[in-house]
Coordinates of C-alpha atoms (C1' of nucleotides) and ligand atoms in Angstrom, one line a residue:
Chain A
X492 CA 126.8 150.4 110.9
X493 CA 127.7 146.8 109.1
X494 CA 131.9 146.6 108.7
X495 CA 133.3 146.5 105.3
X496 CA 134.1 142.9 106.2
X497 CA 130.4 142.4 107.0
X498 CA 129.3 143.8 103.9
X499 CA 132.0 142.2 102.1
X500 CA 130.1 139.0 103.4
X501 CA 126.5 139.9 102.4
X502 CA 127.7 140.9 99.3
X503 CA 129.7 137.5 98.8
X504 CA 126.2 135.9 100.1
X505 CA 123.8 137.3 97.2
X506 CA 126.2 136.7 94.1
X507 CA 126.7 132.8 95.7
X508 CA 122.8 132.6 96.0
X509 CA 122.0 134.2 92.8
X510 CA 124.2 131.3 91.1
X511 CA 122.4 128.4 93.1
X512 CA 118.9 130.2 93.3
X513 CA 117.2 128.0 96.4
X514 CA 119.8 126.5 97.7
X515 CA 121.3 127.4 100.7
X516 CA 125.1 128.5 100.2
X517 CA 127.4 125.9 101.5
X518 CA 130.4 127.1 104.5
X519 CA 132.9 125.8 102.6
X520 CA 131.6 127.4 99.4
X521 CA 131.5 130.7 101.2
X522 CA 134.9 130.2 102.8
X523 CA 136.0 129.9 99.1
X524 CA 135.1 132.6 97.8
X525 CA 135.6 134.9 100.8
X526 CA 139.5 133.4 100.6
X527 CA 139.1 132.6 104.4
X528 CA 139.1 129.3 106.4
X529 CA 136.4 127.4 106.2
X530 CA 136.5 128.1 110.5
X531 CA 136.5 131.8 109.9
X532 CA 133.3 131.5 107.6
X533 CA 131.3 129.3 110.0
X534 CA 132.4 131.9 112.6
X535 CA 131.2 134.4 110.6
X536 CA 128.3 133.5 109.7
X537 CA 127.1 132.7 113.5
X538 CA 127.9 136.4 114.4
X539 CA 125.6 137.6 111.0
X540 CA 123.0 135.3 112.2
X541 CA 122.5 137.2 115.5
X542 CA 122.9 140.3 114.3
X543 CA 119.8 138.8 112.0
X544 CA 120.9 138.7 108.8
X545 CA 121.4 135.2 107.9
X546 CA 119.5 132.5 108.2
X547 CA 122.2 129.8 109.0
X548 CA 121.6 126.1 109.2
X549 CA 124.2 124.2 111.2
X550 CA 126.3 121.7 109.0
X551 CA 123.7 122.7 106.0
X552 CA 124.4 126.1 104.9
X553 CA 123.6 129.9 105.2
X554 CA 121.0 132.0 103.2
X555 CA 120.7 136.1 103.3
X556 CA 117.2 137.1 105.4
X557 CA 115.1 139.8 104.2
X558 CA 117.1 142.4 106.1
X559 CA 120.6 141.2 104.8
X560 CA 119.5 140.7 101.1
X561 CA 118.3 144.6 101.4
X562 CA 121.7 145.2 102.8
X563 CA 123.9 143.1 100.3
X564 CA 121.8 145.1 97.9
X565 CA 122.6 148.3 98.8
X566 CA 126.4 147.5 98.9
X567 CA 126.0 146.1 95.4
X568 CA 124.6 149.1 94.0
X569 CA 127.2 151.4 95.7
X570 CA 129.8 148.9 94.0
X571 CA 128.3 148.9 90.5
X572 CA 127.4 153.0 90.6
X573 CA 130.8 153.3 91.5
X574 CA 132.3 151.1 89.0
X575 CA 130.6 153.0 86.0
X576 CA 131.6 156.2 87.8
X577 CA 135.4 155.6 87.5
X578 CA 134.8 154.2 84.0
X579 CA 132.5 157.1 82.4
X580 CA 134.0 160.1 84.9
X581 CA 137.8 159.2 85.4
X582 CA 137.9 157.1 82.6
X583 CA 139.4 154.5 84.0
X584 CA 139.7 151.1 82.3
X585 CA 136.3 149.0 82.6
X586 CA 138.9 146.2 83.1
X587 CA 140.5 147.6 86.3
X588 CA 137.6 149.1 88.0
X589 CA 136.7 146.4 89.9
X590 CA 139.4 146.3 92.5
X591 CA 138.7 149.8 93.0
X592 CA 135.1 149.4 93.4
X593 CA 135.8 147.0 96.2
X594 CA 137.6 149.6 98.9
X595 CA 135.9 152.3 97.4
X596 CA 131.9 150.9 97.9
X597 CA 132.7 150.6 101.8
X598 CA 133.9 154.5 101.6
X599 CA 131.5 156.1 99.8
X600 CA 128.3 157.7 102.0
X601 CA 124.7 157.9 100.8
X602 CA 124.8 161.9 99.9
X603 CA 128.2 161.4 97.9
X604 CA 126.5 157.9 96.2
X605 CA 123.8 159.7 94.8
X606 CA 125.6 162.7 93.4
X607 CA 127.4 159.8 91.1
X608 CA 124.0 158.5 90.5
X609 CA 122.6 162.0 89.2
X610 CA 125.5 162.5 87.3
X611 CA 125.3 159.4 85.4
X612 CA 121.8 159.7 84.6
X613 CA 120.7 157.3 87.1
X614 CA 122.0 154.4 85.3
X615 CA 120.7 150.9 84.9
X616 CA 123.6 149.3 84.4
X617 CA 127.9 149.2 85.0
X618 CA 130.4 149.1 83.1
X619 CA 130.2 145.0 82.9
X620 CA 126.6 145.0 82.1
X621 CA 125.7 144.1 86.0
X622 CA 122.3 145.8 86.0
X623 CA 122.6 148.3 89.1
X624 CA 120.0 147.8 92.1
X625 CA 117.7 150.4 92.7
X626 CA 118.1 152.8 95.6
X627 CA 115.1 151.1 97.1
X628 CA 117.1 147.7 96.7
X629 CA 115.2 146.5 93.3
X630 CA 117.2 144.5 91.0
X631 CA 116.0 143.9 87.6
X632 CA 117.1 140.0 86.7
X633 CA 118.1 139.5 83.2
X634 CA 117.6 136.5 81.4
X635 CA 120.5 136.5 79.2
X636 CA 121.5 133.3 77.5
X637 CA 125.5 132.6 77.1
X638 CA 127.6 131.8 74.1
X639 CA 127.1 127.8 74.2
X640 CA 123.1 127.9 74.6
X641 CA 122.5 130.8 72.4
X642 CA 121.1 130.8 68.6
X643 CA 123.6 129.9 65.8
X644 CA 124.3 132.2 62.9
X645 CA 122.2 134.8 64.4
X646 CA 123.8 138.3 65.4
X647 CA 124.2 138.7 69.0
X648 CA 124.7 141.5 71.2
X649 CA 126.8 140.8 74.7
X650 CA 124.8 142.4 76.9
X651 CA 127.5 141.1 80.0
X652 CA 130.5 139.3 81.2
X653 CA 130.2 137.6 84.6
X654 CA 134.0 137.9 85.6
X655 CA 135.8 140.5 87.1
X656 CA 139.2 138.8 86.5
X657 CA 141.2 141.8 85.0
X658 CA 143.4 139.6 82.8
X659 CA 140.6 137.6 81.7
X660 CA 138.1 141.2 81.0
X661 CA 141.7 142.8 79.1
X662 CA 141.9 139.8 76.9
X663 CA 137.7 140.4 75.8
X664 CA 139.2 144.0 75.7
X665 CA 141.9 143.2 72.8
X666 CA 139.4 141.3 70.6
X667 CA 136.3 144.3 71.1
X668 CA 134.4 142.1 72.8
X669 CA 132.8 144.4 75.5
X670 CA 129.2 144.8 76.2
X671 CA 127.7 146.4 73.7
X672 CA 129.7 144.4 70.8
X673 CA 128.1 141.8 68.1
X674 CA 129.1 139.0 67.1
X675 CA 127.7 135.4 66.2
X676 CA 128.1 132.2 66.7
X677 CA 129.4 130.4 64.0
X678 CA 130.2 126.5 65.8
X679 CA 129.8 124.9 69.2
X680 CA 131.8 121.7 69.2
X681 CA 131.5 120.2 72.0
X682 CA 133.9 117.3 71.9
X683 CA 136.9 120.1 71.1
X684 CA 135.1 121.9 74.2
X685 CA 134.8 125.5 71.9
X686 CA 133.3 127.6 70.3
X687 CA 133.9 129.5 67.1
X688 CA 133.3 133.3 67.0
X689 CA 132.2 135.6 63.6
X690 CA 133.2 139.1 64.8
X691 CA 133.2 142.0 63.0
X692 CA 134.9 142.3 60.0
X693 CA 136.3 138.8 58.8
X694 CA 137.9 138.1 62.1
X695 CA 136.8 134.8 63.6
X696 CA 138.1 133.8 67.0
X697 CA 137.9 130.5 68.7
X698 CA 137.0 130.2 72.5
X699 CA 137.1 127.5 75.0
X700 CA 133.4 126.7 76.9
X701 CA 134.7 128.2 80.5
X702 CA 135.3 131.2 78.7
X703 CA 132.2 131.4 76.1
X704 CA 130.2 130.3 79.2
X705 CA 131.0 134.4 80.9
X706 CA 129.6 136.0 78.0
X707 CA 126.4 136.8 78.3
X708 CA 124.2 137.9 75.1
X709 CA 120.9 138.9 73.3
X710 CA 119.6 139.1 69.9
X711 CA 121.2 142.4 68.2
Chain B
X581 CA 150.3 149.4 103.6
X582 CA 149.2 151.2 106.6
X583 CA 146.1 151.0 108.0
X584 CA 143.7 154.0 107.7
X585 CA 144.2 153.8 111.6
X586 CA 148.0 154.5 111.1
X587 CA 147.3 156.7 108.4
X588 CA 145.2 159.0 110.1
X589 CA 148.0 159.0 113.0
X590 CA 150.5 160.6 111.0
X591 CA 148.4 163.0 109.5
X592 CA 147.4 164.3 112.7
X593 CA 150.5 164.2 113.9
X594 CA 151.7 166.7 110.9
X595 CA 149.3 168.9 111.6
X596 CA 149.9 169.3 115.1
X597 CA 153.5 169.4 114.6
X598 CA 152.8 172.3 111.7
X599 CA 150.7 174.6 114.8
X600 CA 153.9 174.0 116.9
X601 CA 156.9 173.7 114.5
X602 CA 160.4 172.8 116.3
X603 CA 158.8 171.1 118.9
X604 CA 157.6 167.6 119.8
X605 CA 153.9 166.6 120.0
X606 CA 152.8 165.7 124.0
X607 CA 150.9 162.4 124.1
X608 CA 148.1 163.6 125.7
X609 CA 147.6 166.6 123.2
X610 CA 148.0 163.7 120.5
X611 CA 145.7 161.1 122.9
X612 CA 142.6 164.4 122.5
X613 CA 143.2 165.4 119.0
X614 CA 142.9 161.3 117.8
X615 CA 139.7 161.2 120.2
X616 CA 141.5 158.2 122.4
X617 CA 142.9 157.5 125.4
X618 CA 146.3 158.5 126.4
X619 CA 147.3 155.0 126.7
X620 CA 146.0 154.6 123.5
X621 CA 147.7 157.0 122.1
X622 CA 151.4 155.9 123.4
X623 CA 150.8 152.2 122.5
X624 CA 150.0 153.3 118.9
X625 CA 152.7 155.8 118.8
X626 CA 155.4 152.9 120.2
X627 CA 154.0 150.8 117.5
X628 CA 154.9 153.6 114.9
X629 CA 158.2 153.9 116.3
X630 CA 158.9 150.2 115.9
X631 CA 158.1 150.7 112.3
X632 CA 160.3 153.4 111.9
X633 CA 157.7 156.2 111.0
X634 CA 158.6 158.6 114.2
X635 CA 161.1 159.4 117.0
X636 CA 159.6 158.9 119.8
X637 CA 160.8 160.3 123.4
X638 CA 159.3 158.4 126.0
X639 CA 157.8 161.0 128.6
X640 CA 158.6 163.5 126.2
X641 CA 156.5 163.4 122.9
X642 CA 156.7 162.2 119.3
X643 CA 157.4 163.6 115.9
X644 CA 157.4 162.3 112.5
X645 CA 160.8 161.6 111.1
X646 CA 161.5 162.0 107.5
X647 CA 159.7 158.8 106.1
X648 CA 156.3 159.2 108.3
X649 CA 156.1 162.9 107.2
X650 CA 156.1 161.5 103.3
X651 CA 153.5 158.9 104.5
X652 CA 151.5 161.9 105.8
X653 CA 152.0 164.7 103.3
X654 CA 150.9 161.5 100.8
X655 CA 147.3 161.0 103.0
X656 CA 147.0 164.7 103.3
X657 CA 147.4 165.1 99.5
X658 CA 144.5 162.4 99.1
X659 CA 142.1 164.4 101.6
X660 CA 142.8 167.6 100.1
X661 CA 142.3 166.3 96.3
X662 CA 139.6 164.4 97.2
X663 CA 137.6 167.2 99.0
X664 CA 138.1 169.8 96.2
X665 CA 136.8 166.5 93.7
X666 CA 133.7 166.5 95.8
X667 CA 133.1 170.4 95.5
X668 CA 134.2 170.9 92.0
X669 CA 132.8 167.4 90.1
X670 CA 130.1 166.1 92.4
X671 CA 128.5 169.8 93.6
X672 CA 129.1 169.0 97.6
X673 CA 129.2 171.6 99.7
X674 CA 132.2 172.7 101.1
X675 CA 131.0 172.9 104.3
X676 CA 130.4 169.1 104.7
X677 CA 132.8 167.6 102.5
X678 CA 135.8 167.3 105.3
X679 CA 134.1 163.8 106.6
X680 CA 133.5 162.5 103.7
X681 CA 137.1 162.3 102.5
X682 CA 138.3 161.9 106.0
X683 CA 136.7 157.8 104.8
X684 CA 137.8 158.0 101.6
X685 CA 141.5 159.6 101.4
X686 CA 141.7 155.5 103.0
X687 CA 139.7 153.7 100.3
X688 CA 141.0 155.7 97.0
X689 CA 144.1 154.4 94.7
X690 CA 147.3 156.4 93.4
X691 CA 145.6 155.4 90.0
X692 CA 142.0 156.9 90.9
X693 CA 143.9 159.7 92.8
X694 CA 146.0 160.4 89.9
X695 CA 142.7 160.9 87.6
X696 CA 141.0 163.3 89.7
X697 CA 144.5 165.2 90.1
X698 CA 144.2 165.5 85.7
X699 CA 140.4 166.0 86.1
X700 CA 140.5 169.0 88.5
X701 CA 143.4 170.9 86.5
X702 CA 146.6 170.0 89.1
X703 CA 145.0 172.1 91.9
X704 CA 146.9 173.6 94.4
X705 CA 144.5 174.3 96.9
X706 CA 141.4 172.7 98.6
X707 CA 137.8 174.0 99.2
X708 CA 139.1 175.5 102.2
X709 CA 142.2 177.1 100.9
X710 CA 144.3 174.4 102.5
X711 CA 147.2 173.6 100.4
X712 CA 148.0 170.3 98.7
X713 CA 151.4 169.0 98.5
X714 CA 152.6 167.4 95.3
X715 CA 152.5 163.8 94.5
X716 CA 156.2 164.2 95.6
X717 CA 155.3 165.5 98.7
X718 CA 156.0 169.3 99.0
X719 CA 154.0 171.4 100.7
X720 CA 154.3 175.7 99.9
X721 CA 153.8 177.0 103.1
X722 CA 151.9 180.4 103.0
X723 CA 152.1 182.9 105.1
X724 CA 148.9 184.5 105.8
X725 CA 147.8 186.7 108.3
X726 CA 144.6 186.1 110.4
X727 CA 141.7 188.7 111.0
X728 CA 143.3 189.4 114.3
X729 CA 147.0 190.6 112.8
X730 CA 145.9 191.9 109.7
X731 CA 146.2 195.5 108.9
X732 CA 143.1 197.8 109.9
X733 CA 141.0 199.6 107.0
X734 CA 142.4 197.8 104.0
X735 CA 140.3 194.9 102.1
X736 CA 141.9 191.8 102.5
X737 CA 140.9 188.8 100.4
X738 CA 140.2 185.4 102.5
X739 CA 142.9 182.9 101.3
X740 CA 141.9 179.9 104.3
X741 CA 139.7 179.1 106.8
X742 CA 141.5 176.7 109.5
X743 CA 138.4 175.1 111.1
X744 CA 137.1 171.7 110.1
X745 CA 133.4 172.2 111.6
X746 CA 130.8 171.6 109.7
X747 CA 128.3 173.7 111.7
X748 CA 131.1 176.8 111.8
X749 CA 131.7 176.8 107.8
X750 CA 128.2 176.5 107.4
X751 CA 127.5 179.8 109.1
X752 CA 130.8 181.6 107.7
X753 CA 128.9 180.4 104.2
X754 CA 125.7 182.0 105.0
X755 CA 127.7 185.6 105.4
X756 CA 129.6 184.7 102.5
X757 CA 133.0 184.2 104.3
X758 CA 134.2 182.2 101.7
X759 CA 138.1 181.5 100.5
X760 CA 138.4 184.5 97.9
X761 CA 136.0 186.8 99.1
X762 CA 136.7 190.2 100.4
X763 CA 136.6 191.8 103.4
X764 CA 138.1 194.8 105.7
X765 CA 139.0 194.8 108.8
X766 CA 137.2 197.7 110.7
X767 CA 137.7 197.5 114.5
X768 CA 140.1 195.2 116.5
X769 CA 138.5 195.7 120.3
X770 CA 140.8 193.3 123.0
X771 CA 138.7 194.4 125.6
X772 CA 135.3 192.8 123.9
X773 CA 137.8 190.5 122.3
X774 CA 136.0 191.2 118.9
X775 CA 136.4 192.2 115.6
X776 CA 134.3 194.0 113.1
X777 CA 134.2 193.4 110.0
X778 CA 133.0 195.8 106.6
X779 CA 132.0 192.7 104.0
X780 CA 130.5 193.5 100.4
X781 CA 127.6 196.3 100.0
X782 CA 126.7 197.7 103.9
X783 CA 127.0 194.7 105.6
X784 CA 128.8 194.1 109.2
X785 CA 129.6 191.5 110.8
X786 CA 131.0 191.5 114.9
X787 CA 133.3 187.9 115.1
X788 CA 134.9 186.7 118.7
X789 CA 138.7 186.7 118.6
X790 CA 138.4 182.4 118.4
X791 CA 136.6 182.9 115.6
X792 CA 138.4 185.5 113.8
X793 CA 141.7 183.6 114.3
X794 CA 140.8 181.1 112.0
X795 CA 140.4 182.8 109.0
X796 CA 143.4 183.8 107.0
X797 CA 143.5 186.3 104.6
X798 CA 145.9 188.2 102.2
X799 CA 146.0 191.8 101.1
X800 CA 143.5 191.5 98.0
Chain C
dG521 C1' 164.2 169.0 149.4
dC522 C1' 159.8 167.0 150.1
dT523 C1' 155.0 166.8 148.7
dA524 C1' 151.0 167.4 145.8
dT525 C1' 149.6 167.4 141.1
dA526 C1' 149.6 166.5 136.4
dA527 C1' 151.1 163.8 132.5
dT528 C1' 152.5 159.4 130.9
dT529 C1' 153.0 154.6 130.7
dT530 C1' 151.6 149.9 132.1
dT531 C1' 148.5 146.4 132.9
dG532 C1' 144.6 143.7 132.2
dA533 C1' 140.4 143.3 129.3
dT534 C1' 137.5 143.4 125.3
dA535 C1' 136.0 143.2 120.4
dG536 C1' 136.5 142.0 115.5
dG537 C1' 138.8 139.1 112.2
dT538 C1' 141.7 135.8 111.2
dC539 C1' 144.4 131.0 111.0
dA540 C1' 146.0 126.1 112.1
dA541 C1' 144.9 122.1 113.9
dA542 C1' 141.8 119.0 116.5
dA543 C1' 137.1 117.2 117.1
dT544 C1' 132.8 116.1 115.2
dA545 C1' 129.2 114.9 112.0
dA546 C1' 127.5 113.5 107.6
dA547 C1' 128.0 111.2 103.2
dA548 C1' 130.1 107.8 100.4
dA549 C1' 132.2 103.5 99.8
dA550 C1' 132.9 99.0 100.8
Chain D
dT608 C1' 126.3 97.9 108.3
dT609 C1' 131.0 99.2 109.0
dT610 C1' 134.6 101.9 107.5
dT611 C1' 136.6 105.7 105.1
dT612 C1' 136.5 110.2 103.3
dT613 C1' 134.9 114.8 103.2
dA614 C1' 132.8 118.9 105.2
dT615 C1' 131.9 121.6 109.1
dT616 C1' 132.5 123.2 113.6
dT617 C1' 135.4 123.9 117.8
dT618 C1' 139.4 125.1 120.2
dG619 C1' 143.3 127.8 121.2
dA620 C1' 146.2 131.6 119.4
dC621 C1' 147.3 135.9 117.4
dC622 C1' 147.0 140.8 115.7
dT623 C1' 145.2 145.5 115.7
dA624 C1' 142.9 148.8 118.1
dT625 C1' 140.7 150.3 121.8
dC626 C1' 139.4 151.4 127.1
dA627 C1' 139.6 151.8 132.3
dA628 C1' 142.2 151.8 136.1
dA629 C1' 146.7 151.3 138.4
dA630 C1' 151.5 152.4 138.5
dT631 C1' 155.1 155.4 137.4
dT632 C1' 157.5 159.6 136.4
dA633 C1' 158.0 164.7 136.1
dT634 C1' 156.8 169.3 137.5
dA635 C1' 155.5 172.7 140.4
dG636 C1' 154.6 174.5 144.9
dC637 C1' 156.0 175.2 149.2
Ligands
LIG1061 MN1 134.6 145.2 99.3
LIG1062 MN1 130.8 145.0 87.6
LIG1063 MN1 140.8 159.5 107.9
LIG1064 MN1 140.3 171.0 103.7

DNA sequence: GCTATAATTTTGATAGGTCAAAATAAAAAA
DNA sequence: TTTTTTATTTTGACCTATCAAAATTATAGC
């Protein structure tokens, strides 16, 4: 049985790779985003790679194997299952639930997993439109194109925000935008680095390109 | 915050001190119940002490002092909400649901915890007719009687079942020996040390003192 | 009161995770 | 091609939790 810290790893692995498809995931990239030393990471990664789930290349990087891809999988579904769980069943703030989702996806066993799954009518999708990996460890990969390289004048949908920065996912909260919500892009200029916004209603709101890069969308 | 190590310390340590009220809790009693060593045991408990969660007497035993029984009535609160959320919202059996909060009374928030409370109506007792103390930390004490003390020829109703096995709640289930079902007490026989029992319709049941002393009942 | 026995505590090790700082290797700059 | 800078790996330590085995009490028996 892989440690939460070990899972916590894999899991940190496929969302790293996903971003840089290809390319091998860099030590101290990892160590980043795993708030670790860069020596705990390398460290790390040399016990994953006997236990065979890496394949590590000294001084070049570290990709999942077959067997830890299937595993980071697994722990990504009981993450996102979760997620929508403490949003749809508790009712929990889809802002918040990704803390919780963290402890809890390490807790939660098989049997208990897939009485959330049945409840929620075996959902494709959480609460930040993150689609939700099969129990066989399928994931369906969207392509989604972001506020700065998406159609003009046209009426989106956000379909997902790629952040689970509370602060950052309360903010969306306060102006609507949450997956599901239209809008349309009215202006991308780049020199001001922004983007202008048509919401619903009159309301027009103005967005730097870090933050319009996070929201994800596709024709209405 | 404590470790779910430390955690599941002091709730041990409550209820052992609960089947022995007044006096201290022996290390090696402790060392079996935790499943560790006995120099386990002291080492952890010597820790506890340090952080000011029980008096310890070396050579002599441990008990919580006021501070480490909050900590524990707060875990056991968790465990018991948490199995009664797995019965009542998820359909788990209540034969099997004991482990499965025994991960996650460790892994669930005051926030998520405080949700399920609201879901499941304030409950006061658990799947197993264990009580659960209040999010300030009281505990109602009940006293029951067991099969063995009860009075003879009168239907009782079964308000608890002090046994944690999976394998011995399954087979009380199958002869419907659930909390709130009714029974009488037919025969007490200390010389076979066993009981008979006259539950619903025709049916009789012959249960071992051991066994018998582990459910609790109340006149119905 | 002395000895055998049982319970407890100590000691020395190990495993998983982590950090800070030193050593090394690779990449970039000069 | 050297030198400098940057990234990675190693080393040495630490903390929590655990065990096995040795040392130390207490307890009970005689
Ligand atoms: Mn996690
Ligand atoms: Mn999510
Ligand atoms: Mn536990
Ligand atoms: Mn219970």
């Amino acid at each position: 049985m892989p440690s939460s810290t070990v899972e916590n790893y894999l899991k940190r692995l496929f969302i790293e790779q996903q971003k840089q498809p290809g390319q091998l995931v860099q030590m101290g990239h990892l160590a980043e985003a795993m708030k670790v030393t860069a020596g705990t990471a390398t460290s790390m990664i040399k016990a994953l790679a006997d236990s065979g789930l890496v394949d590590y290349e000294p001084r070049n990087g570290v990709k999942l194997n077959v067997q830890g891809e299937q595993l980071a999988l697994h722990v990504l579904r009981r993450h996102r299952l979760i997620e929508l769980f403490l949003v749809q069943i508790l009712g929990l703030d889809w802002a918040e639930v990704h803390p919780e989702a963290e402890q809890l996806e390490h807790a939660v066993s098989e049997k208990v997993l897939e009485r959330m799954d049945g409840l929620l009518g075996r959902p494709n999708f959480d609460p930040h439109g993150d689609p939700i990996p099969s129990a066989d460890g399928i994931i369906r990969k969207q392509q989604l194109a972001t506020l700065l390289n998406c159609p003009r004048g046209q009426l989106m949908k956000i379909a997902r925000i790629v952040d689970q920065d509370t602060d950052f996912l309360q903010f969306l909260d306060r102006h609507a935008l949450r997956p599901g919500a239209t809008l349309t892009l009215v202006h991308l200029d780049t020199l001001a680095d922004a983007v202008t916004l048509q919401l619903g209603g009159e309301r027009t709101l103005v967005l730097g390109t870090r933050a319009a890069s996070k929201i994800l969308v596709e024709p209405a």
